Coordinates of C-alpha atoms and ligand atoms in Angstrom, one line a residue:
M11 CA -22.0 73.5 120.7
T12 CA -20.9 71.1 118.1
G13 CA -21.0 70.7 114.1
G14 CA -23.8 71.0 112.6
E15 CA -25.8 73.0 115.7
T16 CA -26.9 77.0 114.8
L17 CA -25.8 79.4 116.5
V18 CA -26.9 82.9 115.8
I19 CA -25.3 86.1 117.8
D20 CA -27.4 89.2 118.6
G21 CA -27.5 93.1 119.4
C22 CA -23.1 93.5 119.1
A23 CA -22.0 95.7 116.5
I24 CA -20.0 94.2 113.4
A25 CA -17.3 94.8 112.0
V26 CA -17.1 92.6 108.6
V27 CA -13.8 94.0 107.1
D28 CA -15.0 93.5 103.5
A29 CA -14.3 95.2 100.4
Q30 CA -16.6 97.6 101.4
G31 CA -15.6 98.4 104.6
T32 CA -18.9 97.3 106.0
E33 CA -19.8 97.8 108.7
Y34 CA -23.1 97.6 111.5
Q35 CA -23.8 99.6 114.4
R36 CA -26.4 96.8 115.7
G37 CA -26.8 93.4 113.3
H38 CA -26.2 89.5 114.0
I39 CA -24.4 86.4 112.6
V40 CA -25.7 83.3 111.6
V41 CA -23.6 80.6 112.1
D42 CA -24.2 76.4 111.0
G43 CA -21.5 74.4 111.9
D44 CA -18.3 75.6 110.8
R45 CA -19.4 77.9 108.4
I46 CA -21.0 81.7 108.6
R47 CA -24.5 81.8 107.2
S48 CA -25.3 84.9 107.1
V49 CA -24.0 88.4 108.9
A50 CA -27.3 91.8 108.3
G51 CA -27.4 94.8 110.9
G52 CA -31.0 94.9 112.8
P53 CA -32.5 92.1 115.6
A54 CA -32.3 88.4 114.8
P55 CA -35.4 87.0 113.7
R56 CA -36.3 84.7 116.7
D57 CA -37.7 81.7 113.5
S58 CA -35.3 78.6 115.4
A59 CA -36.6 76.9 117.9
S60 CA -33.4 74.6 117.9
A61 CA -30.9 77.4 117.2
R62 CA -28.5 79.3 120.6
Y63 CA -29.1 82.2 120.8
I64 CA -26.6 85.2 122.2
D65 CA -27.2 88.5 123.6
A66 CA -24.4 90.5 122.6
H67 CA -25.6 94.4 123.2
G68 CA -22.1 95.9 124.0
C69 CA -20.1 93.9 122.3
L70 CA -18.3 94.0 119.1
A71 CA -18.4 91.2 116.4
T72 CA -15.1 91.2 114.4
P73 CA -13.6 88.5 112.5
G74 CA -10.8 86.4 114.4
L75 CA -7.2 87.8 114.1
V76 CA -4.7 85.9 111.9
N77 CA -1.2 86.0 113.7
T78 CA 1.2 85.5 111.1
H79 CA 4.7 85.6 112.9
H80 CA 5.5 83.5 116.0
H81 CA 8.0 81.4 117.6
L82 CA 6.7 79.4 120.5
Y83 CA 9.2 77.7 122.0
Q84 CA 10.0 81.7 123.0
C85 CA 7.4 81.2 125.6
A86 CA 10.0 79.7 128.3
T87 CA 12.1 81.6 127.8
R88 CA 10.7 84.9 128.2
G89 CA 12.4 88.4 130.1
H90 CA 16.3 87.5 129.1
A91 CA 19.0 90.2 127.0
Q92 CA 16.1 93.3 127.9
Q93 CA 19.0 95.7 126.3
S94 CA 20.0 93.6 123.3
I95 CA 20.3 93.8 119.6
L96 CA 18.8 91.6 117.3
F97 CA 22.5 89.5 116.7
D98 CA 23.1 89.9 120.4
W99 CA 19.8 88.6 121.8
L100 CA 20.0 86.0 119.8
K101 CA 23.6 85.2 121.2
T102 CA 22.8 84.8 124.8
L103 CA 19.5 83.3 123.9
Y104 CA 21.1 80.2 120.9
P105 CA 23.0 78.0 124.4
I106 CA 19.7 78.3 126.1
W107 CA 17.6 77.2 123.2
A108 CA 19.5 74.3 122.8
G109 CA 17.8 73.2 125.9
I110 CA 14.9 73.0 124.4
D111 CA 13.0 69.3 123.9
E112 CA 9.6 67.8 122.7
D113 CA 8.2 68.6 126.4
V114 CA 8.7 72.3 126.5
V115 CA 8.0 72.9 123.4
G116 CA 4.8 71.2 124.0
A117 CA 4.8 73.5 127.3
A118 CA 5.7 76.7 125.4
A119 CA 3.2 76.5 123.1
R120 CA 0.2 76.3 124.8
A121 CA 1.3 78.8 126.8
G122 CA 1.2 81.1 123.4
L123 CA -1.7 79.6 121.9
A124 CA -3.5 80.6 125.0
S125 CA -2.5 83.7 125.7
L126 CA -3.1 84.4 121.5
A127 CA -7.1 82.8 121.5
L128 CA -7.7 85.2 125.3
S129 CA -6.9 87.7 122.7
G130 CA -8.6 87.0 119.9
C131 CA -6.4 85.2 117.3
T132 CA -8.4 82.5 115.4
L133 CA -5.3 81.0 113.4
S134 CA -1.6 81.1 113.9
T135 CA 1.6 81.1 112.5
D136 CA 4.4 79.7 114.5
H137 CA 8.0 79.5 112.9
H138 CA 10.6 76.7 114.6
Y139 CA 13.9 76.8 113.0
V140 CA 15.3 74.9 116.5
F141 CA 16.2 71.8 116.0
P142 CA 19.1 69.9 119.1
R143 CA 18.8 66.5 118.0
G144 CA 17.3 63.5 119.4
V145 CA 14.9 65.7 121.9
G146 CA 11.8 64.1 120.4
D147 CA 8.9 65.1 118.3
L148 CA 8.7 68.5 118.8
L149 CA 6.9 70.4 115.5
G150 CA 4.7 67.5 116.4
A151 CA 4.0 69.3 119.9
T152 CA 3.3 72.2 118.4
V153 CA 0.6 70.9 116.3
A154 CA -1.0 68.8 119.5
A155 CA -0.8 72.4 121.4
A156 CA -2.7 73.3 118.6
A157 CA -5.2 70.9 118.7
E158 CA -6.2 70.6 121.9
I159 CA -6.4 74.7 122.7
G160 CA -8.3 75.1 119.4
L161 CA -6.9 77.4 116.9
R162 CA -6.8 76.7 113.9
F163 CA -2.9 76.7 112.8
H164 CA -0.1 77.3 110.2
P165 CA 2.8 76.0 111.8
T166 CA 5.6 75.7 109.8
R167 CA 8.9 73.9 109.1
G168 CA 11.9 76.4 109.9
S169 CA 15.8 76.1 109.4
M170 CA 19.0 76.1 109.8
D171 CA 22.5 74.7 107.9
L172 CA 25.1 77.9 109.5
G173 CA 26.1 77.4 112.9
E174 CA 29.6 79.1 114.5
S175 CA 31.5 76.4 112.6
S176 CA 30.4 78.3 109.1
G177 CA 29.7 81.6 110.3
G178 CA 27.0 81.8 110.9
L179 CA 25.4 82.7 114.7
P180 CA 23.7 79.9 116.7
P181 CA 25.6 76.5 118.2
D182 CA 26.5 74.3 115.7
A183 CA 24.2 71.9 117.8
V184 CA 21.2 73.4 117.3
V185 CA 21.7 73.0 113.2
E186 CA 21.2 70.2 110.3
D187 CA 22.8 69.9 107.3
L188 CA 21.0 70.7 104.6
D189 CA 19.9 67.1 103.0
T190 CA 18.3 66.6 106.8
A191 CA 16.3 69.8 107.1
L192 CA 15.4 69.4 104.0
A193 CA 14.2 65.6 104.3
A194 CA 12.1 66.8 108.1
T195 CA 10.4 69.7 106.0
A196 CA 9.7 67.2 103.5
D197 CA 8.0 65.2 106.7
A198 CA 6.2 67.5 107.9
I199 CA 4.5 68.2 105.1
D200 CA 3.4 65.5 104.5
R201 CA 2.7 64.2 108.2
F202 CA 0.8 67.4 109.2
H203 CA -0.4 69.5 105.7
D204 CA -4.0 70.1 105.3
P205 CA -5.0 71.7 101.7
S206 CA -8.8 70.9 101.9
P207 CA -11.6 73.5 102.3
G208 CA -11.9 74.7 106.1
A209 CA -8.6 73.1 106.9
R210 CA -7.2 72.8 110.8
V211 CA -3.4 72.7 109.9
R212 CA -1.6 73.5 106.7
V213 CA 2.3 73.9 106.9
A214 CA 5.1 76.3 105.3
V215 CA 8.5 75.7 104.5
A216 CA 10.9 78.0 107.0
P217 CA 14.7 78.6 106.6
C218 CA 15.2 81.0 109.5
S219 CA 16.5 84.0 107.5
P220 CA 19.7 85.1 105.2
F221 CA 21.9 84.9 107.8
S222 CA 21.5 81.6 109.4
A223 CA 20.5 79.3 106.4
S224 CA 22.8 78.9 102.8
G225 CA 21.6 80.0 99.5
G226 CA 21.7 75.7 99.4
L227 CA 19.6 75.5 101.8
M228 CA 17.3 78.8 100.9
R229 CA 16.7 77.7 97.0
A230 CA 16.1 73.9 98.3
A231 CA 13.5 74.9 100.3
A232 CA 10.8 77.3 98.1
E233 CA 11.6 74.9 94.6
L234 CA 10.4 72.2 97.7
A235 CA 7.2 74.1 98.6
R236 CA 6.8 74.5 95.2
D237 CA 6.8 70.5 94.6
R238 CA 4.4 70.4 96.6
G239 CA 2.2 73.2 96.5
V240 CA 2.7 74.8 100.5
R241 CA 3.7 78.3 101.5
L242 CA 7.0 80.2 102.2
H243 CA 8.3 81.9 105.0
T244 CA 11.2 83.0 106.5
H245 CA 12.6 86.8 108.1
L246 CA 13.8 89.2 106.7
A247 CA 15.6 92.8 106.5
E248 CA 15.2 93.3 110.6
T249 CA 17.7 95.7 111.7
V250 CA 19.9 97.7 109.8
E251 CA 22.8 95.2 111.0
E252 CA 21.6 92.5 109.5
E253 CA 21.7 95.0 105.8
E254 CA 25.7 95.2 106.6
Y255 CA 25.8 92.3 107.4
C256 CA 24.3 91.0 103.2
R257 CA 26.3 93.3 101.7
E258 CA 29.5 92.0 103.5
L259 CA 28.6 88.5 102.6
F260 CA 26.1 88.4 98.7
G261 CA 27.4 91.7 98.2
L262 CA 23.7 92.7 97.4
D263 CA 21.0 94.1 100.2
P264 CA 18.4 91.1 101.6
V265 CA 15.8 91.5 99.1
D266 CA 18.3 91.1 95.7
Y267 CA 19.2 88.6 97.7
M268 CA 16.0 86.7 98.6
A269 CA 15.0 87.5 94.8
E270 CA 18.0 86.2 93.7
L271 CA 17.2 82.6 95.6
G272 CA 14.2 82.6 94.3
W273 CA 11.9 83.9 97.1
L274 CA 9.9 86.3 96.2
G275 CA 6.4 85.7 95.1
R276 CA 2.6 85.6 96.1
D277 CA 3.1 82.5 97.8
V278 CA 5.8 83.8 100.4
W279 CA 6.0 86.2 103.3
M280 CA 8.5 87.3 105.4
A281 CA 8.6 88.6 108.7
H282 CA 9.8 92.2 110.1
C283 CA 10.6 93.6 106.4
V284 CA 11.4 96.8 108.6
W285 CA 14.3 98.4 106.5
L286 CA 12.9 98.4 103.3
G287 CA 14.3 101.1 100.2
E288 CA 11.4 102.0 97.6
D289 CA 12.7 99.7 95.5
A290 CA 12.3 97.1 97.7
I291 CA 8.8 98.1 98.2
R292 CA 8.0 98.5 94.8
R293 CA 9.4 94.7 94.7
F294 CA 7.3 93.4 96.7
A295 CA 3.7 94.9 95.4
E296 CA 4.7 93.8 91.6
T297 CA 5.3 90.2 92.8
G298 CA 2.6 89.8 95.7
T299 CA 5.2 89.1 98.5
G300 CA 4.0 89.4 101.7
V301 CA 5.1 91.2 105.1
A302 CA 4.7 89.7 108.7
H303 CA 4.5 93.1 110.5
C304 CA 6.0 93.0 114.3
P305 CA 6.0 95.7 116.1
S306 CA 6.3 95.3 119.6
S307 CA 8.8 92.9 119.2
N308 CA 10.4 95.8 116.8
A309 CA 10.7 98.0 119.2
R310 CA 11.9 96.0 122.0
L311 CA 14.6 94.8 120.4
G312 CA 15.5 98.9 119.1
A313 CA 15.1 97.5 115.0
G314 CA 13.0 100.3 113.9
I315 CA 9.3 99.8 112.4
A316 CA 8.4 98.8 108.6
P317 CA 6.8 101.6 106.6
V318 CA 3.2 99.9 106.8
R319 CA 2.1 103.0 105.4
Q320 CA 4.2 102.9 102.5
L321 CA 3.9 98.9 102.4
L322 CA 0.2 99.3 101.8
D323 CA -0.5 102.0 99.5
A324 CA 1.7 99.9 97.0
G325 CA -0.1 97.5 97.4
V326 CA 1.8 94.8 99.7
P327 CA -0.3 92.0 101.2
V328 CA 1.0 93.4 105.0
G329 CA -0.1 91.5 108.7
L330 CA 0.1 91.6 112.1
G331 CA 2.7 89.4 114.6
V332 CA 3.3 88.7 117.8
D333 CA 6.5 87.6 117.0
G334 CA 8.2 85.2 119.8
A335 CA 7.9 86.1 122.7
A336 CA 11.1 85.7 123.9
S337 CA 10.8 89.4 121.7
N338 CA 7.5 89.7 122.9
E339 CA 7.1 89.3 126.2
A340 CA 3.4 89.6 126.2
G341 CA 2.5 87.7 123.1
E342 CA -1.2 89.0 123.1
L343 CA -2.5 89.6 119.3
V344 CA -5.1 92.5 119.9
M345 CA -2.3 94.8 121.1
E346 CA -0.2 94.9 117.6
L347 CA -2.9 96.8 116.5
R348 CA -2.9 99.7 118.6
Q349 CA 1.2 99.4 118.6
A350 CA 1.0 99.3 114.5
L351 CA -0.9 102.9 114.7
L352 CA 0.7 103.6 117.1
M353 CA 4.3 103.2 115.9
A354 CA 3.1 103.9 111.9
R355 CA 2.4 107.0 113.0
V356 CA 5.6 108.2 115.3
R357 CA 7.7 106.7 113.1
P358 CA 10.3 109.5 110.8
V359 CA 9.2 110.6 107.3
D360 CA 11.4 110.0 105.5
A361 CA 13.0 106.7 107.1
D362 CA 12.0 104.1 104.7
G363 CA 14.8 101.9 104.7
P364 CA 18.5 102.6 102.7
G365 CA 17.2 103.8 99.4
A366 CA 15.6 106.1 101.1
S367 CA 18.0 108.1 103.1
E368 CA 20.5 107.6 100.5
T369 CA 17.6 109.9 98.5
A370 CA 16.8 112.3 101.4
A371 CA 21.1 112.8 101.5
A372 CA 21.7 112.9 98.5
G373 CA 18.8 115.9 97.9
G374 CA 20.2 117.1 101.2
G375 CA 17.1 115.7 102.9
H376 CA 17.0 115.1 106.9
A377 CA 14.6 113.7 109.0
K378 CA 10.9 115.7 107.9
G379 CA 9.8 114.6 112.1
P380 CA 7.0 111.8 112.7
A381 CA 4.4 110.4 110.1
G382 CA 1.5 112.1 112.2
P383 CA -1.7 111.5 113.6
A384 CA -3.5 110.3 109.8
D385 CA -0.9 107.5 108.9
L386 CA -2.6 104.4 109.9
T387 CA -6.4 104.6 111.2
A388 CA -8.0 102.0 113.7
R389 CA -9.9 100.4 111.2
E390 CA -6.9 99.4 108.6
A391 CA -5.2 97.9 111.8
L392 CA -8.5 96.3 111.9
K393 CA -7.2 95.1 107.8
L394 CA -3.7 94.3 109.3
A395 CA -4.8 91.7 111.8
T396 CA -7.1 90.1 109.9
I397 CA -8.0 90.3 105.9
G398 CA -4.3 91.3 105.9
G399 CA -2.6 88.2 107.6
A400 CA -5.3 85.9 105.6
Q401 CA -3.8 86.7 102.3
C402 CA 0.1 86.9 104.2
L403 CA -1.2 82.8 104.9
G404 CA -3.6 82.4 102.2
W405 CA -6.5 82.0 103.9
E406 CA -8.5 85.2 102.4
T407 CA -11.1 83.4 100.7
E408 CA -12.3 81.1 103.4
L409 CA -11.4 83.6 106.3
G410 CA -10.4 87.7 107.4
S411 CA -13.7 88.9 106.8
L412 CA -17.4 88.2 108.4
E413 CA -18.8 87.3 104.9
A414 CA -22.0 83.6 104.1
G415 CA -19.9 81.4 103.9
K416 CA -16.4 81.7 105.2
L417 CA -15.4 79.4 108.0
A418 CA -16.8 80.9 111.3
D419 CA -13.4 82.2 112.9
L420 CA -14.3 85.4 115.1
A421 CA -14.0 87.3 117.9
L422 CA -16.8 89.1 120.3
W423 CA -15.5 92.3 122.2
R424 CA -16.9 93.6 125.1
L425 CA -17.0 97.1 124.7
D426 CA -19.1 97.8 128.1
G427 CA -17.2 97.9 130.8
I428 CA -14.9 100.7 132.0
G429 CA -12.3 101.0 129.5
H430 CA -14.2 101.2 126.8
T431 CA -17.5 101.4 127.7
D432 CA -17.5 106.2 126.8
I433 CA -16.2 105.8 123.7
A434 CA -19.2 105.7 120.8
D435 CA -16.9 104.2 118.4
P436 CA -16.9 100.1 119.0
V437 CA -13.5 99.8 115.9
A438 CA -11.4 102.5 118.4
A439 CA -12.4 101.0 121.7
L440 CA -11.3 97.7 120.5
V441 CA -7.8 99.4 118.7
L442 CA -6.8 102.5 121.6
G443 CA -8.5 101.3 124.5
P444 CA -7.6 98.7 126.8
R445 CA -7.4 94.8 125.8
P446 CA -11.3 94.0 126.2
P447 CA -12.7 90.6 127.4
L448 CA -13.3 88.5 124.9
S449 CA -17.1 87.6 125.4
L450 CA -16.6 84.9 123.1
L451 CA -14.4 83.6 120.0
L452 CA -15.0 80.9 117.9
V453 CA -12.9 78.8 116.1
G454 CA -14.7 76.8 113.3
G455 CA -18.6 77.4 114.9
R456 CA -16.8 75.7 118.3
P457 CA -16.4 78.1 120.6
I458 CA -13.0 78.2 122.2
V459 CA -13.1 81.4 125.1
E460 CA -16.5 82.7 127.0
D461 CA -17.1 85.2 129.1
A462 CA -13.1 85.8 129.4
E463 CA -12.0 82.2 130.0
L464 CA -10.1 79.9 128.2
R465 CA -12.8 76.6 127.9
T466 CA -10.3 73.8 126.1
A467 CA -7.2 74.2 129.2
D468 CA -7.0 75.5 132.3
V469 CA -4.6 78.4 132.2
H470 CA -3.5 77.9 135.7
E471 CA -1.9 74.1 134.7
V472 CA -0.5 75.6 131.5
S473 CA 0.8 78.1 133.0
H474 CA 2.3 76.0 135.8
S475 CA 3.7 73.8 132.9
V476 CA 5.5 76.6 130.7
R477 CA 7.4 77.5 134.3
A478 CA 8.3 74.2 135.3
A479 CA 10.0 74.4 131.4
A480 CA 10.9 77.5 131.8
R481 CA 13.3 76.7 135.0
R482 CA 14.2 73.8 133.7
L483 CA 15.5 75.6 131.2
S484 CA 17.2 78.0 132.7
P485 CA 17.2 76.9 136.5
E486 CA 19.2 80.8 137.6
G487 CA 16.2 81.9 136.4
T488 CA 16.3 84.9 134.3
P489 CA 18.8 87.3 135.0
A490 CA 18.1 91.4 136.0
A491 CA 19.1 93.8 133.3
T492 CA 20.5 95.5 136.3
P493 CA 22.2 94.2 138.9
L494 CA 19.8 95.1 141.3
T495 CA 20.7 97.7 144.7
M496 CA 18.0 97.3 147.8
K497 CA 19.3 99.5 151.0
V498 CA 17.5 98.3 153.8
P499 CA 17.2 100.9 156.1
Ligands
ZN14 ZN1 10.6 86.1 114.6

């Protein structure tokens, strides 16, 4: 299908994900070119000779999923540091990442974006912050990969200026000085940012984290972003160790430190935010600062789990992210809905970060046990992955729900197979069941996945390329987590 044609998806259940929580047990969606013309219950009128009709019985239509945090280059460095916490994991991986170049990043980005497409994602961000010198156009490689795979893309130009010699974690070879980083960030906005309605690519500004970017870089990056009208992104409060590090270095907890640098606001979303106390949550809510919740990655690194219930109750915009594939080897966005729901329910109720722990200690309180099975519903998980993510990235008026006039970015999930067919509630089947095959994935009305197959690239060639890239970066392969001892009888 090309622009201007009409597509009618008929006979499916529909989760609109609008403010009213509208759902249809059986309905239809009409798409004109790159926009949704109408969504309604009941069968579609067969009144157009030129429209393409799709029989969608047995399927659920949802808005396309929005991925709010990723590091696509990591798709070439999966399976390392399997038992490490964040800081040790970073120290293991930085020397490997120092070997990336334009070809590696391009191959990894194609693989990561293909996995996202096959798991229902229509808009993804990317946070690229490792820039060894003289290795080509890394950001350009990710933008080209997104154009090829066909996803809407919101890459960020990341940066780090605190190498080992300045007390940071990364080797000096992968960091830039402040002026170089800012000039390259401004250049990325000039080259790729498109503010027009229905854009395919928008750019955000994203120094890596408070422990790898100086306060000067953080502050100047925020000024640049606001001057150019683009959004701001970084990692924050991912681990207990980071909290201690910030207190030691700056005498402030991470959120107070970011507030001082001008980093709270409606134009900012931050990854993880696991260790937020009540005060920090209130400040996020008051300022409209968004959170990219990455449950699989947080669990993989044993970092803890973000207080999603408390964030939502306070009115904070929350989206979902797969995070980089080196800390979430699956990299499939629909699996994060299930993970977010499960983790919210087992999260200890008074583990709301340092502030709450202190409150509990002061009052003689102790862990009261897990939050419980009502803590996050399947529909709330779907909202996080759609309109919640759209709010974080600033696209909520254009996508994130299936409403007339919005962009035709949607996922049609097949739920009549063995994994789902006996579950009467289609939203529960999507969130609680195994990953369903995609009957159709549209980005701006264009089919990217059909009948569970990627239509825009050859997945065998994509996986061959990323395997070759991974071998170039790590010729000995991924070290096993524990020595294997094999006994031959
Ligand atoms: Zn990350």
